[in-house]
């Protein structure tokens, strides 16, 4: 089992940057691919990014490609999401989750979830 706790969300101006962190507990963390999802008010949860268990492969939603970078540190049981050039449409609750397979983009293919952290981008 994996427990996940996100942090780093904040209010930021458009064009700014934030780094989200996801702290994981559980001995199996390093065997999971890990992903970030986001959900804006009144909208469905959407895939943002995923990183393979060893950090070699990464996958991004088209809407964040080139602006966001996912990374992980298995020694520290941490996953990160560096977000640059933020836009108002990036406003959402961001949640990390452990994936059942590499490359998964559907929330149905993720088994453990954190509580989320709020990111608000003002124009």
CSV table of C-alpha atoms in Angstrom, one decimal:
chain,number,residue,atom,x,y,z
A,1,UNK,CA,0.0,0.0,0.0
A,2,UNK,CA,1.1,3.6,-0.7
A,3,UNK,CA,0.1,6.7,1.1
A,4,UNK,CA,0.5,10.0,-0.8
A,5,UNK,CA,0.6,13.6,0.5
A,6,UNK,CA,0.9,16.6,-1.8
A,7,UNK,CA,2.2,20.0,-1.0
A,8,UNK,CA,3.3,23.2,-2.8
A,9,UNK,CA,0.1,24.5,-4.1
A,10,UNK,CA,-0.4,28.3,-4.0
A,11,UNK,CA,-1.8,31.4,-5.6
A,12,UNK,CA,0.5,32.6,-8.3
A,13,UNK,CA,0.3,35.2,-11.1
A,14,UNK,CA,0.1,34.1,-14.7
A,15,UNK,CA,3.6,33.4,-16.1
A,16,UNK,CA,4.9,32.3,-12.8
A,17,UNK,CA,6.2,29.0,-11.5
A,18,UNK,CA,5.4,26.5,-8.8
A,19,UNK,CA,6.9,23.2,-7.8
A,20,UNK,CA,4.5,20.6,-6.4
A,21,UNK,CA,5.7,17.8,-4.2
A,22,UNK,CA,4.2,14.4,-3.5
A,23,UNK,CA,5.5,12.5,-0.5
A,24,UNK,CA,5.0,8.8,-0.5
A,25,UNK,CA,5.1,6.2,2.2
A,26,UNK,CA,5.2,2.5,1.7
A,27,UNK,CA,7.9,0.1,0.7
A,28,UNK,CA,6.5,-0.5,-2.8
A,29,UNK,CA,6.7,3.2,-3.9
A,30,UNK,CA,9.7,2.8,-6.1
A,31,UNK,CA,8.0,0.0,-8.1
A,32,UNK,CA,5.2,2.2,-9.2
A,33,UNK,CA,4.9,4.6,-12.1
A,34,UNK,CA,3.6,7.9,-10.6
A,35,UNK,CA,1.3,10.5,-12.1
A,36,UNK,CA,-0.3,13.9,-11.6
A,37,UNK,CA,-3.9,14.7,-12.3
A,38,UNK,CA,-5.8,17.9,-11.9
A,39,UNK,CA,-9.4,18.8,-11.5
A,40,UNK,CA,-10.9,22.3,-12.0
A,41,UNK,CA,-14.2,23.3,-10.4
A,42,UNK,CA,-17.1,21.7,-12.2
A,43,UNK,CA,-14.8,19.8,-14.5
A,44,UNK,CA,-13.7,16.2,-14.7
A,45,UNK,CA,-10.3,15.0,-13.5
A,46,UNK,CA,-7.6,15.2,-16.2
A,47,UNK,CA,-4.3,13.6,-16.7
A,48,UNK,CA,-1.3,15.9,-16.4
A,49,UNK,CA,1.9,13.9,-16.4
A,50,UNK,CA,3.4,10.5,-15.5
A,51,UNK,CA,6.8,9.2,-14.8
A,52,UNK,CA,8.0,5.6,-14.9
A,53,UNK,CA,9.2,3.7,-11.8
A,54,UNK,CA,12.8,4.4,-12.7
A,55,UNK,CA,12.3,7.9,-13.9
A,56,UNK,CA,13.4,7.1,-17.5
A,57,UNK,CA,10.1,7.6,-19.3
A,58,UNK,CA,7.8,10.6,-18.9
A,59,UNK,CA,4.4,11.3,-20.4
A,60,UNK,CA,2.5,14.6,-20.6
A,61,UNK,CA,-0.8,16.0,-21.5
A,62,UNK,CA,-0.6,18.2,-24.6
A,63,UNK,CA,-1.8,21.2,-22.6
A,64,UNK,CA,1.2,21.2,-20.3
A,65,UNK,CA,3.9,19.8,-22.6
A,66,UNK,CA,7.0,22.1,-22.6
A,67,UNK,CA,5.8,23.9,-19.5
A,68,UNK,CA,5.6,21.2,-16.8
A,69,UNK,CA,8.2,18.7,-15.8
A,70,UNK,CA,7.6,15.6,-13.7
A,71,UNK,CA,10.5,14.0,-11.8
A,72,UNK,CA,11.0,11.6,-8.9
A,73,UNK,CA,13.5,10.7,-6.2
A,74,UNK,CA,13.1,7.1,-5.1
A,75,UNK,CA,15.6,7.5,-2.4
A,76,UNK,CA,13.4,10.1,-0.8
A,77,UNK,CA,10.1,8.6,-1.8
A,78,UNK,CA,9.2,11.9,-3.6
A,79,UNK,CA,7.5,12.9,-6.9
A,80,UNK,CA,7.6,16.4,-8.1
A,81,UNK,CA,5.8,18.5,-10.7
A,82,UNK,CA,7.7,21.7,-11.8
A,83,UNK,CA,5.2,24.0,-13.4
A,84,UNK,CA,6.5,27.0,-15.4
A,85,UNK,CA,4.7,29.6,-17.5
A,86,UNK,CA,1.5,29.1,-15.6
A,87,UNK,CA,-1.8,30.1,-17.1
A,88,UNK,CA,-5.1,30.9,-15.5
A,89,UNK,CA,-6.5,27.7,-17.1
A,90,UNK,CA,-4.0,25.7,-15.0
A,91,UNK,CA,-6.0,26.5,-11.9
A,92,UNK,CA,-7.1,23.3,-10.3
A,93,UNK,CA,-6.6,20.9,-7.5
A,94,UNK,CA,-3.5,18.8,-8.3
A,95,UNK,CA,-3.4,15.2,-7.1
A,96,UNK,CA,-0.6,12.6,-7.3
A,97,UNK,CA,-1.4,8.9,-7.8
A,98,UNK,CA,0.3,5.6,-8.3
A,99,UNK,CA,-0.2,4.0,-11.7
A,100,UNK,CA,-1.0,0.4,-12.5
A,101,UNK,CA,1.0,0.6,-15.7
A,102,UNK,CA,3.5,2.9,-17.4
A,103,UNK,CA,1.9,5.3,-19.8
A,104,UNK,CA,-1.5,5.2,-18.2
A,105,UNK,CA,-3.6,8.3,-18.7
A,106,UNK,CA,-7.0,7.3,-17.4
A,107,UNK,CA,-7.7,7.8,-13.7
A,108,UNK,CA,-9.1,4.2,-13.8
A,109,UNK,CA,-5.6,2.9,-14.2
A,110,UNK,CA,-4.4,4.5,-10.9
A,111,UNK,CA,-4.9,2.8,-7.6
A,112,UNK,CA,-3.6,5.1,-4.7
A,113,UNK,CA,-4.4,8.8,-4.5
A,114,UNK,CA,-3.4,11.7,-2.4
A,115,UNK,CA,-5.8,14.4,-1.2
A,116,UNK,CA,-4.6,17.1,-3.6
A,117,UNK,CA,-3.2,20.6,-3.4
A,118,UNK,CA,-4.8,23.8,-4.8
A,119,UNK,CA,-3.1,25.7,-7.5
A,120,UNK,CA,-4.6,29.1,-8.4
A,121,UNK,CA,-3.2,31.2,-11.3
A,122,UNK,CA,-4.4,34.8,-11.4
A,123,UNK,CA,-4.5,36.7,-14.7
